[in-house]
Amino acid sequence: MPPFSPSSRNPETSIVSAQAERQAGAILTVDLGAVRANYRLMRDLSAPADCAAVVKADAYGLGAARIAPALMQEGCRTFFVAHWAEALALRPLLPAEAALFVLNGLPPGTEIQAAGAEGIAPVLNSRAQAEGWAAAAQARGRALPAALHADTGLFRLGVPAGDLRELAASGLLRRLDLRLLISHLACADEPDHPANAAQLSAFRAARKWFPGVPGSLANSSGIFLGAEFLSDGVRAGAALYGINPLPNRPNPMRPAVRLQARVMQIRDVAAGSGIGYGHDFIAPVPMRTATVGLGYGDGWPRRARTAAWFEGARLPIVGRVSMDSIVLDTSHLSRDAIGPGALVEFLGLSHTVDDLAAAAGTIGYEILTSLGGRPFRQYTDEGYGFSREVAAIQHKS
Ligand SMILES: *Cc1c(COP(=O)(O)O)cnc(C)c1O
């Protein structure tokens, strides 16, 4: 495996960021090349359907301002965010031909300014939102862009079937530039779950009321459910960022993040000493420990007492995870092998976001979005996460 050299090919690495990196307690390196490779895989699996990128929550914490332009280079022209503010921040970074949809739709009671709405299309999630957007279109004398969300059985957002039929009959939506009819799967990561087929047939029924409007149903996991789920477009999120869209099967995606923490202190601990809050861990024998600058304040789950890695050696976490620090057992390293300033790896190619999620009793989505805030973030274009089992996954034509 080649060494991970995050900054070697990054033209933006400046003296300033090198300094910030040296001072950082935790460093999150995002491999844009891996994200791009993941996009290409999803795009090829979904073709001829349009593969949109879901970049909500700042691209699952990895930085939408870097992720979206990188995906543009791979030909992605359709993007989804969750909030209107996310769309306003992203719109100036995208060329005019890119479509940008807001999944959470129109914020209730908010008057969307005409200027702000330029090139941003809400996903209309209720009859009231559809009526409001149609009225705005009429007031402005032009067809405003929109997507319509049919709820086919998630009961979260979206227009229920009865309202949908009435909306279609009312002709109200003719005032809009209706670009997509979407729906969202509840159990896409469980291929045998009967809800998938039920939602597909409800989606097909809903599409009959909006002839000529392209459909979009599948998220990352949904893309693997079979060709009939691909419709005219898909919405890939998690898989682009390396999260396994196929739970309990080999991950076809490349890992896209590396998380490292810097050693602040090395300590010799006498047998019988309690380490960390609550003295939750008592050294059974004399130990040597390293205290590193990563904690739950950086998004590391407090309950995940896993390990870090240093030059192939596993360093178990001892005691409780603090807000700003974690203590590692380095007893089996030689005395000079590791010292203050050294970087240890908490997430990488062989210990992934999904592994950590399993240890913490959560999902990779929550791990990634939690890590997006405090750690120093840097980008590489190496793209060297390895694509496994890719050949095995192909839709029957
Ligand atoms: C978040 C989201 C997606 C993306 O789902 P992934 O599982 O991350 O691929 C797609 N559609 C909707 C409506 C979403 O909320």
mmCIF file of C-alpha atoms and ligand atoms in Angstrom:
data_model
loop_
_atom_site.group_PDB
_atom_site.id
_atom_site.type_symbol
_atom_site.label_atom_id
_atom_site.label_comp_id
_atom_site.label_asym_id
_atom_site.label_seq_id
_atom_site.Cartn_x
_atom_site.Cartn_y
_atom_site.Cartn_z
ATOM 1 C CA MET A 1 0.000 0.000 0.000
ATOM 2 C CA PRO A 2 1.490 3.383 -0.918
ATOM 3 C CA PRO A 3 1.903 5.839 1.948
ATOM 4 C CA PHE A 4 -0.857 8.379 2.269
ATOM 5 C CA SER A 5 0.765 11.686 1.365
ATOM 6 C CA PRO A 6 -2.028 14.177 1.702
ATOM 7 C CA SER A 7 -0.310 17.325 0.571
ATOM 8 C CA SER A 8 2.186 16.090 -2.000
ATOM 9 C CA ARG A 9 0.006 16.884 -4.998
ATOM 10 C CA ASN A 10 -2.170 19.558 -3.503
ATOM 11 C CA PRO A 11 -1.291 22.863 -5.166
ATOM 12 C CA GLU A 12 -3.127 24.787 -2.460
ATOM 13 C CA THR A 13 -0.897 23.627 0.359
ATOM 14 C CA SER A 14 0.630 26.858 1.517
ATOM 15 C CA ILE A 15 2.984 27.742 4.349
ATOM 16 C CA VAL A 16 -0.042 29.008 6.274
ATOM 17 C CA SER A 17 -1.909 25.715 6.024
ATOM 18 C CA ALA A 18 1.255 23.733 6.785
ATOM 19 C CA GLN A 19 1.533 25.731 10.009
ATOM 20 C CA ALA A 20 -2.132 25.232 10.834
ATOM 21 C CA GLU A 21 -1.674 21.520 10.205
ATOM 22 C CA ARG A 22 1.302 21.365 12.585
ATOM 23 C CA GLN A 23 -0.702 23.105 15.291
ATOM 24 C CA ALA A 24 -3.836 21.033 14.804
ATOM 25 C CA GLY A 25 -4.772 18.364 17.328
ATOM 26 C CA ALA A 26 -6.696 16.376 14.734
ATOM 27 C CA ILE A 27 -6.408 16.338 10.946
ATOM 28 C CA LEU A 28 -9.105 15.139 8.568
ATOM 29 C CA THR A 29 -7.768 14.479 5.068
ATOM 30 C CA VAL A 30 -10.385 14.211 2.333
ATOM 31 C CA ASP A 31 -9.358 12.282 -0.760
ATOM 32 C CA LEU A 32 -11.145 14.075 -3.606
ATOM 33 C CA GLY A 33 -9.756 11.543 -6.058
ATOM 34 C CA ALA A 34 -11.509 8.747 -4.155
ATOM 35 C CA VAL A 35 -14.772 10.742 -4.098
ATOM 36 C CA ARG A 36 -14.455 11.241 -7.851
ATOM 37 C CA ALA A 37 -13.777 7.543 -8.426
ATOM 38 C CA ASN A 38 -16.801 6.716 -6.283
ATOM 39 C CA TYR A 39 -18.897 9.091 -8.390
ATOM 40 C CA ARG A 40 -17.723 7.417 -11.595
ATOM 41 C CA LEU A 41 -18.734 4.021 -10.230
ATOM 42 C CA MET A 42 -22.202 5.239 -9.217
ATOM 43 C CA ARG A 43 -22.619 7.084 -12.523
ATOM 44 C CA ASP A 44 -21.682 3.996 -14.552
ATOM 45 C CA LEU A 45 -23.938 1.747 -12.473
ATOM 46 C CA SER A 46 -26.882 4.128 -12.944
ATOM 47 C CA ALA A 47 -26.422 4.970 -16.618
ATOM 48 C CA PRO A 48 -28.368 5.982 -18.604
ATOM 49 C CA ALA A 49 -30.109 7.518 -15.570
ATOM 50 C CA ASP A 50 -28.670 10.875 -14.443
ATOM 51 C CA CYS A 51 -26.500 10.466 -11.333
ATOM 52 C CA ALA A 52 -27.021 13.432 -9.022
ATOM 53 C CA ALA A 53 -24.747 14.145 -6.052
ATOM 54 C CA VAL A 54 -26.237 14.762 -2.619
ATOM 55 C CA VAL A 55 -24.016 17.362 -0.934
ATOM 56 C CA LYS A 56 -26.248 18.294 2.022
ATOM 57 C CA ALA A 57 -24.716 19.000 5.462
ATOM 58 C CA ASP A 58 -21.605 20.402 3.764
ATOM 59 C CA ALA A 59 -21.189 17.224 1.723
ATOM 60 C CA TYR A 60 -21.629 14.985 4.796
ATOM 61 C CA GLY A 61 -19.048 17.099 6.626
ATOM 62 C CA LEU A 62 -16.356 16.852 3.954
ATOM 63 C CA GLY A 63 -16.771 20.348 2.438
ATOM 64 C CA ALA A 64 -19.315 20.960 -0.326
ATOM 65 C CA ALA A 65 -17.227 23.829 -1.717
ATOM 66 C CA ARG A 66 -14.493 21.337 -2.638
ATOM 67 C CA ILE A 67 -16.606 18.243 -3.316
ATOM 68 C CA ALA A 68 -19.127 19.802 -5.739
ATOM 69 C CA PRO A 69 -16.534 21.306 -8.135
ATOM 70 C CA ALA A 70 -14.585 18.019 -8.082
ATOM 71 C CA LEU A 71 -17.763 16.153 -9.088
ATOM 72 C CA MET A 72 -18.455 18.732 -11.821
ATOM 73 C CA GLN A 73 -15.142 17.606 -13.341
ATOM 74 C CA GLU A 74 -16.596 14.095 -13.541
ATOM 75 C CA GLY A 75 -19.629 15.366 -15.408
ATOM 76 C CA CYS A 76 -22.072 15.686 -12.491
ATOM 77 C CA ARG A 77 -24.643 18.388 -13.265
ATOM 78 C CA THR A 78 -27.351 17.769 -10.642
ATOM 79 C CA PHE A 79 -26.874 18.524 -6.933
ATOM 80 C CA PHE A 80 -29.093 18.197 -3.878
ATOM 81 C CA VAL A 81 -28.713 20.018 -0.559
ATOM 82 C CA ALA A 82 -31.091 19.972 2.426
ATOM 83 C CA HIS A 83 -31.414 23.637 3.389
ATOM 84 C CA TRP A 84 -31.994 26.818 1.455
ATOM 85 C CA ALA A 85 -28.898 28.377 3.105
ATOM 86 C CA GLU A 86 -26.786 25.469 1.833
ATOM 87 C CA ALA A 87 -28.052 26.146 -1.684
ATOM 88 C CA LEU A 88 -27.288 29.877 -1.428
ATOM 89 C CA ALA A 89 -23.719 29.077 -0.372
ATOM 90 C CA LEU A 90 -23.193 26.506 -3.133
ATOM 91 C CA ARG A 91 -24.922 28.223 -6.084
ATOM 92 C CA PRO A 92 -22.108 30.714 -6.867
ATOM 93 C CA LEU A 93 -19.628 27.815 -7.082
ATOM 94 C CA LEU A 94 -21.625 25.983 -9.751
ATOM 95 C CA PRO A 95 -21.956 26.918 -13.429
ATOM 96 C CA ALA A 96 -25.367 27.989 -14.722
ATOM 97 C CA GLU A 97 -26.080 24.631 -16.380
ATOM 98 C CA ALA A 98 -25.868 22.750 -13.054
ATOM 99 C CA ALA A 99 -29.222 22.082 -11.373
ATOM 100 C CA LEU A 100 -29.459 22.606 -7.615
ATOM 101 C CA PHE A 101 -32.377 21.217 -5.577
ATOM 102 C CA VAL A 102 -33.270 21.881 -1.930
ATOM 103 C CA LEU A 103 -34.585 18.662 -0.350
ATOM 104 C CA ASN A 104 -36.266 20.293 2.636
ATOM 105 C CA GLY A 105 -38.215 22.512 0.262
ATOM 106 C CA LEU A 106 -39.527 25.942 1.065
ATOM 107 C CA PRO A 107 -38.966 27.053 4.666
ATOM 108 C CA PRO A 108 -42.423 27.612 6.180
ATOM 109 C CA GLY A 109 -43.511 31.239 6.309
ATOM 110 C CA THR A 110 -40.410 32.492 4.539
ATOM 111 C CA GLU A 111 -40.683 34.819 1.565
ATOM 112 C CA ILE A 112 -38.012 33.611 -0.846
ATOM 113 C CA GLN A 113 -36.567 36.626 -2.647
ATOM 114 C CA ALA A 114 -36.561 36.404 -6.421
ATOM 115 C CA ALA A 115 -32.824 37.065 -6.576
ATOM 116 C CA GLY A 116 -32.002 34.396 -4.011
ATOM 117 C CA ALA A 117 -34.116 31.867 -5.853
ATOM 118 C CA GLU A 118 -32.174 32.263 -9.082
ATOM 119 C CA GLY A 119 -31.020 28.830 -10.172
ATOM 120 C CA ILE A 120 -32.276 27.124 -7.005
ATOM 121 C CA ALA A 121 -35.180 24.701 -7.184
ATOM 122 C CA PRO A 122 -37.109 23.665 -4.057
ATOM 123 C CA VAL A 123 -38.308 20.099 -3.659
ATOM 124 C CA LEU A 124 -41.986 20.741 -2.968
ATOM 125 C CA ASN A 125 -42.945 18.486 -0.078
ATOM 126 C CA SER A 126 -46.557 19.411 0.538
ATOM 127 C CA ARG A 127 -49.574 20.737 -1.264
ATOM 128 C CA ALA A 128 -49.160 24.059 0.565
ATOM 129 C CA GLN A 129 -45.577 24.381 -0.670
ATOM 130 C CA ALA A 130 -46.647 23.586 -4.222
ATOM 131 C CA GLU A 131 -49.404 26.203 -4.025
ATOM 132 C CA GLY A 132 -47.010 28.771 -2.531
ATOM 133 C CA TRP A 133 -44.371 28.227 -5.203
ATOM 134 C CA ALA A 134 -46.971 28.298 -7.996
ATOM 135 C CA ALA A 135 -48.285 31.619 -6.604
ATOM 136 C CA ALA A 136 -44.716 32.989 -6.526
ATOM 137 C CA ALA A 137 -44.291 31.915 -10.137
ATOM 138 C CA GLN A 138 -47.487 33.659 -11.139
ATOM 139 C CA ALA A 139 -46.455 36.834 -9.300
ATOM 140 C CA ARG A 140 -43.152 36.851 -11.138
ATOM 141 C CA GLY A 141 -44.711 36.015 -14.458
ATOM 142 C CA ARG A 142 -42.444 33.082 -15.167
ATOM 143 C CA ALA A 143 -42.254 29.336 -14.560
ATOM 144 C CA LEU A 144 -40.058 28.790 -11.506
ATOM 145 C CA PRO A 145 -38.010 25.574 -11.324
ATOM 146 C CA ALA A 146 -39.067 22.899 -8.846
ATOM 147 C CA ALA A 147 -39.079 19.209 -8.030
ATOM 148 C CA LEU A 148 -42.082 17.486 -6.509
ATOM 149 C CA HIS A 149 -41.685 14.889 -3.758
ATOM 150 C CA ALA A 150 -44.175 12.031 -3.735
ATOM 151 C CA ASP A 151 -44.327 10.218 -0.397
ATOM 152 C CA THR A 152 -44.478 6.551 -1.317
ATOM 153 C CA GLY A 153 -44.129 5.210 2.224
ATOM 154 C CA LEU A 154 -41.401 6.905 4.261
ATOM 155 C CA PHE A 155 -43.829 9.222 6.088
ATOM 156 C CA ARG A 156 -41.146 11.849 6.580
ATOM 157 C CA LEU A 157 -41.479 14.459 3.852
ATOM 158 C CA GLY A 158 -43.425 14.488 0.636
ATOM 159 C CA VAL A 159 -46.932 14.774 -0.746
ATOM 160 C CA PRO A 160 -49.260 11.852 0.082
ATOM 161 C CA ALA A 161 -50.912 10.061 -2.852
ATOM 162 C CA GLY A 162 -54.352 11.691 -2.415
ATOM 163 C CA ASP A 163 -52.953 15.245 -2.426
ATOM 164 C CA LEU A 164 -50.692 14.332 -5.323
ATOM 165 C CA ARG A 165 -53.607 13.247 -7.471
ATOM 166 C CA GLU A 166 -55.488 16.449 -6.680
ATOM 167 C CA LEU A 167 -52.427 18.559 -7.445
ATOM 168 C CA ALA A 168 -52.057 16.850 -10.803
ATOM 169 C CA ALA A 169 -55.738 17.375 -11.595
ATOM 170 C CA SER A 170 -55.687 21.044 -10.533
ATOM 171 C CA GLY A 171 -53.235 22.031 -13.265
ATOM 172 C CA LEU A 172 -51.554 24.324 -10.725
ATOM 173 C CA LEU A 173 -48.141 22.900 -11.441
ATOM 174 C CA ARG A 174 -48.343 24.023 -15.068
ATOM 175 C CA ARG A 175 -47.192 27.406 -13.762
ATOM 176 C CA LEU A 176 -43.955 25.741 -12.684
ATOM 177 C CA ASP A 177 -40.949 24.357 -14.499
ATOM 178 C CA LEU A 178 -41.387 20.907 -12.939
ATOM 179 C CA ARG A 179 -38.065 19.162 -13.473
ATOM 180 C CA LEU A 180 -38.286 16.050 -11.328
ATOM 181 C CA LEU A 181 -40.722 13.858 -9.495
ATOM 182 C CA ILE A 182 -38.778 12.330 -6.593
ATOM 183 C CA SER A 183 -39.475 9.839 -3.851
ATOM 184 C CA HIS A 184 -37.235 8.360 -1.153
ATOM 185 C CA LEU A 185 -36.815 4.743 -0.035
ATOM 186 C CA ALA A 186 -37.146 3.769 3.620
ATOM 187 C CA CYS A 187 -35.328 0.407 3.510
ATOM 188 C CA ALA A 188 -32.962 0.613 0.530
ATOM 189 C CA ASP A 189 -30.092 -0.889 2.531
ATOM 190 C CA GLU A 190 -32.162 -4.058 3.120
ATOM 191 C CA PRO A 191 -32.519 -5.547 -0.386
ATOM 192 C CA ASP A 192 -35.073 -8.159 0.713
ATOM 193 C CA HIS A 193 -37.333 -5.749 2.558
ATOM 194 C CA PRO A 194 -40.846 -5.767 1.040
ATOM 195 C CA ALA A 195 -41.088 -1.976 1.409
ATOM 196 C CA ASN A 196 -38.754 -1.554 -1.577
ATOM 197 C CA ALA A 197 -41.098 -3.192 -4.073
ATOM 198 C CA ALA A 198 -44.112 -1.487 -2.488
ATOM 199 C CA GLN A 199 -42.505 1.947 -2.805
ATOM 200 C CA LEU A 200 -41.440 1.248 -6.382
ATOM 201 C CA SER A 201 -44.995 0.412 -7.404
ATOM 202 C CA ALA A 202 -46.387 3.462 -5.550
ATOM 203 C CA PHE A 203 -43.787 5.604 -7.321
ATOM 204 C CA ARG A 204 -44.790 4.212 -10.716
ATOM 205 C CA ALA A 205 -48.420 4.997 -9.947
ATOM 206 C CA ALA A 206 -47.540 8.575 -8.940
ATOM 207 C CA ARG A 207 -45.517 9.104 -12.097
ATOM 208 C CA LYS A 208 -48.585 8.390 -14.245
ATOM 209 C CA TRP A 209 -50.154 11.605 -12.933
ATOM 210 C CA PHE A 210 -47.190 13.669 -14.151
ATOM 211 C CA PRO A 211 -46.472 12.449 -17.666
ATOM 212 C CA GLY A 212 -43.218 13.694 -19.131
ATOM 213 C CA VAL A 213 -41.709 14.658 -15.756
ATOM 214 C CA PRO A 214 -38.460 12.711 -15.112
ATOM 215 C CA GLY A 215 -38.415 10.477 -12.019
ATOM 216 C CA SER A 216 -35.758 10.030 -9.298
ATOM 217 C CA LEU A 217 -36.139 7.372 -6.595
ATOM 218 C CA ALA A 218 -32.863 5.724 -5.550
ATOM 219 C CA ASN A 219 -30.304 6.888 -2.998
ATOM 220 C CA SER A 220 -26.860 5.204 -2.787
ATOM 221 C CA SER A 221 -28.179 1.843 -1.576
ATOM 222 C CA GLY A 222 -31.194 2.073 -3.884
ATOM 223 C CA ILE A 223 -28.888 2.141 -6.913
ATOM 224 C CA PHE A 224 -27.896 -1.446 -6.053
ATOM 225 C CA LEU A 225 -31.476 -2.734 -5.787
ATOM 226 C CA GLY A 226 -31.762 -3.381 -9.513
ATOM 227 C CA ALA A 227 -32.246 -1.560 -12.812
ATOM 228 C CA GLU A 228 -35.968 -0.993 -12.197
ATOM 229 C CA PHE A 229 -35.112 1.349 -9.310
ATOM 230 C CA LEU A 230 -32.947 3.645 -11.443
ATOM 231 C CA SER A 231 -35.795 5.571 -13.104
ATOM 232 C CA ASP A 232 -34.496 8.667 -14.984
ATOM 233 C CA GLY A 233 -32.214 9.834 -12.192
ATOM 234 C CA VAL A 234 -30.627 8.716 -8.916
ATOM 235 C CA ARG A 235 -29.388 10.646 -5.870
ATOM 236 C CA ALA A 236 -26.071 9.372 -4.516
ATOM 237 C CA GLY A 237 -24.792 10.676 -1.194
ATOM 238 C CA ALA A 238 -23.108 8.389 1.337
ATOM 239 C CA ALA A 239 -21.472 6.089 -1.217
ATOM 240 C CA LEU A 240 -19.604 9.018 -2.782
ATOM 241 C CA TYR A 241 -17.936 9.593 0.575
ATOM 242 C CA GLY A 242 -16.897 5.949 0.949
ATOM 243 C CA ILE A 243 -19.696 4.692 3.191
ATOM 244 C CA ASN A 244 -20.709 1.139 2.295
ATOM 245 C CA PRO A 245 -24.049 1.184 0.445
ATOM 246 C CA LEU A 246 -24.245 -2.632 0.870
ATOM 247 C CA PRO A 247 -24.298 -3.416 4.602
ATOM 248 C CA ASN A 248 -22.955 -6.918 5.387
ATOM 249 C CA ARG A 249 -21.388 -7.213 1.949
ATOM 250 C CA PRO A 250 -17.955 -6.069 0.683
ATOM 251 C CA ASN A 251 -17.751 -2.305 0.248
ATOM 252 C CA PRO A 252 -17.373 -1.410 -3.440
ATOM 253 C CA MET A 253 -16.529 2.224 -2.607
ATOM 254 C CA ARG A 254 -13.107 3.723 -1.934
ATOM 255 C CA PRO A 255 -12.469 5.129 1.542
ATOM 256 C CA ALA A 256 -12.421 8.910 1.187
ATOM 257 C CA VAL A 257 -11.195 10.126 4.571
ATOM 258 C CA ARG A 258 -8.254 9.734 6.838
ATOM 259 C CA LEU A 259 -8.345 10.967 10.437
ATOM 260 C CA GLN A 260 -5.127 11.541 12.320
ATOM 261 C CA ALA A 261 -4.330 12.966 15.745
ATOM 262 C CA ARG A 262 -1.157 14.476 17.070
ATOM 263 C CA VAL A 263 0.658 13.160 20.127
ATOM 264 C CA MET A 264 0.873 15.832 22.825
ATOM 265 C CA GLN A 265 2.485 13.906 25.676
ATOM 266 C CA ILE A 266 4.075 10.560 26.488
ATOM 267 C CA ARG A 267 3.641 9.299 30.076
ATOM 268 C CA ASP A 268 5.009 6.460 32.154
ATOM 269 C CA VAL A 269 2.164 5.098 34.253
ATOM 270 C CA ALA A 270 2.784 2.973 37.360
ATOM 271 C CA ALA A 271 0.787 -0.225 37.860
ATOM 272 C CA GLY A 272 -2.435 0.530 39.741
ATOM 273 C CA SER A 273 -2.799 4.112 38.402
ATOM 274 C CA GLY A 274 -6.214 5.215 37.145
ATOM 275 C CA ILE A 275 -6.155 6.757 33.664
ATOM 276 C CA GLY A 276 -8.620 9.467 32.610
ATOM 277 C CA TYR A 277 -12.000 10.610 33.977
ATOM 278 C CA GLY A 278 -13.621 8.349 36.522
ATOM 279 C CA HIS A 279 -10.443 6.266 36.659
ATOM 280 C CA ASP A 280 -12.332 4.007 34.322
ATOM 281 C CA PHE A 281 -9.125 2.214 33.416
ATOM 282 C CA ILE A 282 -6.570 1.042 35.992
ATOM 283 C CA ALA A 283 -3.143 0.173 34.623
ATOM 284 C CA PRO A 284 -2.709 -3.549 35.404
ATOM 285 C CA VAL A 285 1.059 -3.350 34.841
ATOM 286 C CA PRO A 286 3.506 -0.459 34.336
ATOM 287 C CA MET A 287 2.498 1.192 31.049
ATOM 288 C CA ARG A 288 3.619 3.878 28.669
ATOM 289 C CA THR A 289 0.842 6.021 27.172
ATOM 290 C CA ALA A 290 0.482 8.727 24.533
ATOM 291 C CA THR A 291 -2.094 11.498 24.914
ATOM 292 C CA VAL A 292 -3.357 12.749 21.546
ATOM 293 C CA GLY A 293 -5.327 15.856 20.523
ATOM 294 C CA LEU A 294 -8.570 14.230 19.372
ATOM 295 C CA GLY A 295 -11.738 13.897 21.444
ATOM 296 C CA TYR A 296 -15.499 13.832 21.320
ATOM 297 C CA GLY A 297 -15.395 17.598 20.701
ATOM 298 C CA ASP A 298 -13.922 16.720 17.302
ATOM 299 C CA GLY A 299 -16.708 14.288 16.506
ATOM 300 C CA TRP A 300 -15.018 11.100 17.708
ATOM 301 C CA PRO A 301 -17.817 9.114 19.411
ATOM 302 C CA ARG A 302 -17.226 9.059 23.170
ATOM 303 C CA ARG A 303 -18.323 5.460 23.456
ATOM 304 C CA ALA A 304 -15.933 4.231 20.740
ATOM 305 C CA ARG A 305 -12.955 2.908 22.682
ATOM 306 C CA THR A 306 -11.270 1.403 19.662
ATOM 307 C CA ALA A 307 -7.661 2.137 18.778
ATOM 308 C CA ALA A 308 -5.269 4.217 16.716
ATOM 309 C CA TRP A 309 -2.527 2.926 14.432
ATOM 310 C CA PHE A 310 1.088 3.982 14.220
ATOM 311 C CA GLU A 311 3.440 2.449 11.664
ATOM 312 C CA GLY A 312 1.406 -0.738 11.574
ATOM 313 C CA ALA A 313 1.093 -1.044 15.371
ATOM 314 C CA ARG A 314 -2.317 -1.001 17.014
ATOM 315 C CA LEU A 315 -2.515 1.391 19.966
ATOM 316 C CA PRO A 316 -5.656 0.669 22.053
ATOM 317 C CA ILE A 317 -7.586 3.553 23.606
ATOM 318 C CA VAL A 318 -7.349 3.374 27.410
ATOM 319 C CA GLY A 319 -9.851 5.087 29.738
ATOM 320 C CA ARG A 320 -12.605 7.465 28.737
ATOM 321 C CA VAL A 321 -12.563 9.621 25.639
ATOM 322 C CA SER A 322 -12.334 13.304 26.717
ATOM 323 C CA MET A 323 -13.563 16.353 24.811
ATOM 324 C CA ASP A 324 -10.100 17.249 23.522
ATOM 325 C CA SER A 325 -7.938 14.210 24.154
ATOM 326 C CA ILE A 326 -7.650 10.445 24.089
ATOM 327 C CA VAL A 327 -5.026 8.297 25.869
ATOM 328 C CA LEU A 328 -3.428 5.442 23.913
ATOM 329 C CA ASP A 329 -1.454 2.461 25.172
ATOM 330 C CA THR A 330 1.994 2.621 23.543
ATOM 331 C CA SER A 331 3.681 0.179 25.945
ATOM 332 C CA HIS A 332 4.696 -2.238 23.235
ATOM 333 C CA LEU A 333 6.443 0.412 21.101
ATOM 334 C CA SER A 334 10.130 1.008 21.786
ATOM 335 C CA ARG A 335 10.841 4.065 23.938
ATOM 336 C CA ASP A 336 11.950 6.379 21.081
ATOM 337 C CA ALA A 337 9.486 5.137 18.476
ATOM 338 C CA ILE A 338 6.881 7.795 19.181
ATOM 339 C CA GLY A 339 7.027 11.262 20.757
ATOM 340 C CA PRO A 340 5.212 14.595 20.939
ATOM 341 C CA GLY A 341 4.312 15.855 17.461
ATOM 342 C CA ALA A 342 3.934 12.389 15.936
ATOM 343 C CA LEU A 343 0.714 11.630 14.082
ATOM 344 C CA VAL A 344 -1.299 8.497 14.760
ATOM 345 C CA GLU A 345 -4.114 7.295 12.496
ATOM 346 C CA PHE A 346 -7.671 6.771 13.749
ATOM 347 C CA LEU A 347 -9.438 6.345 10.402
ATOM 348 C CA GLY A 348 -7.875 5.218 7.156
ATOM 349 C CA LEU A 349 -7.905 2.522 4.536
ATOM 350 C CA SER A 350 -7.944 -0.453 6.881
ATOM 351 C CA HIS A 351 -10.039 1.053 9.698
ATOM 352 C CA THR A 352 -12.931 2.771 8.061
ATOM 353 C CA VAL A 353 -15.806 5.060 8.913
ATOM 354 C CA ASP A 354 -18.117 2.024 8.821
ATOM 355 C CA ASP A 355 -15.869 0.109 11.270
ATOM 356 C CA LEU A 356 -15.973 3.031 13.681
ATOM 357 C CA ALA A 357 -19.732 3.363 13.260
ATOM 358 C CA ALA A 358 -20.183 -0.311 14.152
ATOM 359 C CA ALA A 359 -18.013 0.105 17.264
ATOM 360 C CA ALA A 360 -19.987 3.190 18.305
ATOM 361 C CA GLY A 361 -23.433 1.739 17.613
ATOM 362 C CA THR A 362 -24.248 4.235 14.879
ATOM 363 C CA ILE A 363 -23.987 4.639 11.097
ATOM 364 C CA GLY A 364 -21.209 6.022 8.920
ATOM 365 C CA TYR A 365 -23.404 9.002 8.018
ATOM 366 C CA GLU A 366 -23.381 10.202 11.630
ATOM 367 C CA ILE A 367 -19.640 9.641 12.011
ATOM 368 C CA LEU A 368 -18.781 11.687 8.899
ATOM 369 C CA THR A 369 -21.121 14.588 9.594
ATOM 370 C CA SER A 370 -19.786 14.758 13.175
ATOM 371 C CA LEU A 371 -16.146 14.938 12.066
ATOM 372 C CA GLY A 372 -16.748 17.853 9.703
ATOM 373 C CA GLY A 373 -16.479 20.627 12.285
ATOM 374 C CA ARG A 374 -13.397 20.908 14.426
ATOM 375 C CA PRO A 375 -10.549 18.866 12.945
ATOM 376 C CA PHE A 376 -8.203 20.687 10.588
ATOM 377 C CA ARG A 377 -9.376 19.683 7.116
ATOM 378 C CA GLN A 378 -7.121 19.200 4.130
ATOM 379 C CA TYR A 379 -7.600 17.764 0.665
ATOM 380 C CA THR A 380 -5.687 15.444 -1.571
ATOM 381 C CA ASP A 381 -6.461 14.195 -5.051
ATOM 382 C CA GLU A 382 -4.625 10.883 -4.720
ATOM 383 C CA GLY A 383 -7.734 8.811 -5.237
ATOM 384 C CA TYR A 384 -5.892 5.827 -4.046
ATOM 385 C CA GLY A 385 -8.457 4.092 -1.911
ATOM 386 C CA PHE A 386 -8.890 0.755 -3.616
ATOM 387 C CA SER A 387 -11.991 -0.211 -5.442
ATOM 388 C CA ARG A 388 -12.810 -3.771 -4.441
ATOM 389 C CA GLU A 389 -15.303 -6.154 -5.922
ATOM 390 C CA VAL A 390 -16.335 -3.546 -8.483
ATOM 391 C CA ALA A 391 -16.427 -6.009 -11.314
ATOM 392 C CA ALA A 392 -18.845 -8.183 -9.341
ATOM 393 C CA ILE A 393 -21.480 -5.489 -9.208
ATOM 394 C CA GLN A 394 -23.237 -4.880 -12.485
ATOM 395 C CA HIS A 395 -26.857 -4.611 -13.317
ATOM 396 C CA LYS A 396 -28.406 -7.107 -15.626
ATOM 397 C CA SER A 397 -29.244 -5.271 -18.822
HETATM 398 C C1 LIG B 1 -29.861 12.182 2.086
HETATM 399 C C2 LIG B 1 -30.774 11.866 0.962
HETATM 400 C C3 LIG B 1 -30.284 11.177 -0.159
HETATM 401 C C4 LIG B 1 -28.908 10.563 -0.218
HETATM 402 O O1 LIG B 1 -28.921 9.341 0.476
HETATM 403 P P1 LIG B 1 -27.622 8.424 0.633
HETATM 404 O O2 LIG B 1 -28.099 7.238 1.367
HETATM 405 O O3 LIG B 1 -26.637 9.228 1.413
HETATM 406 O O4 LIG B 1 -27.134 8.125 -0.738
HETATM 407 C C5 LIG B 1 -31.144 11.021 -1.241
HETATM 408 N N1 LIG B 1 -32.414 11.490 -1.205
HETATM 409 C C6 LIG B 1 -32.914 12.127 -0.125
HETATM 410 C C7 LIG B 1 -34.335 12.606 -0.148
HETATM 411 C C8 LIG B 1 -32.116 12.318 1.005
HETATM 412 O O5 LIG B 1 -32.629 12.919 2.094
#
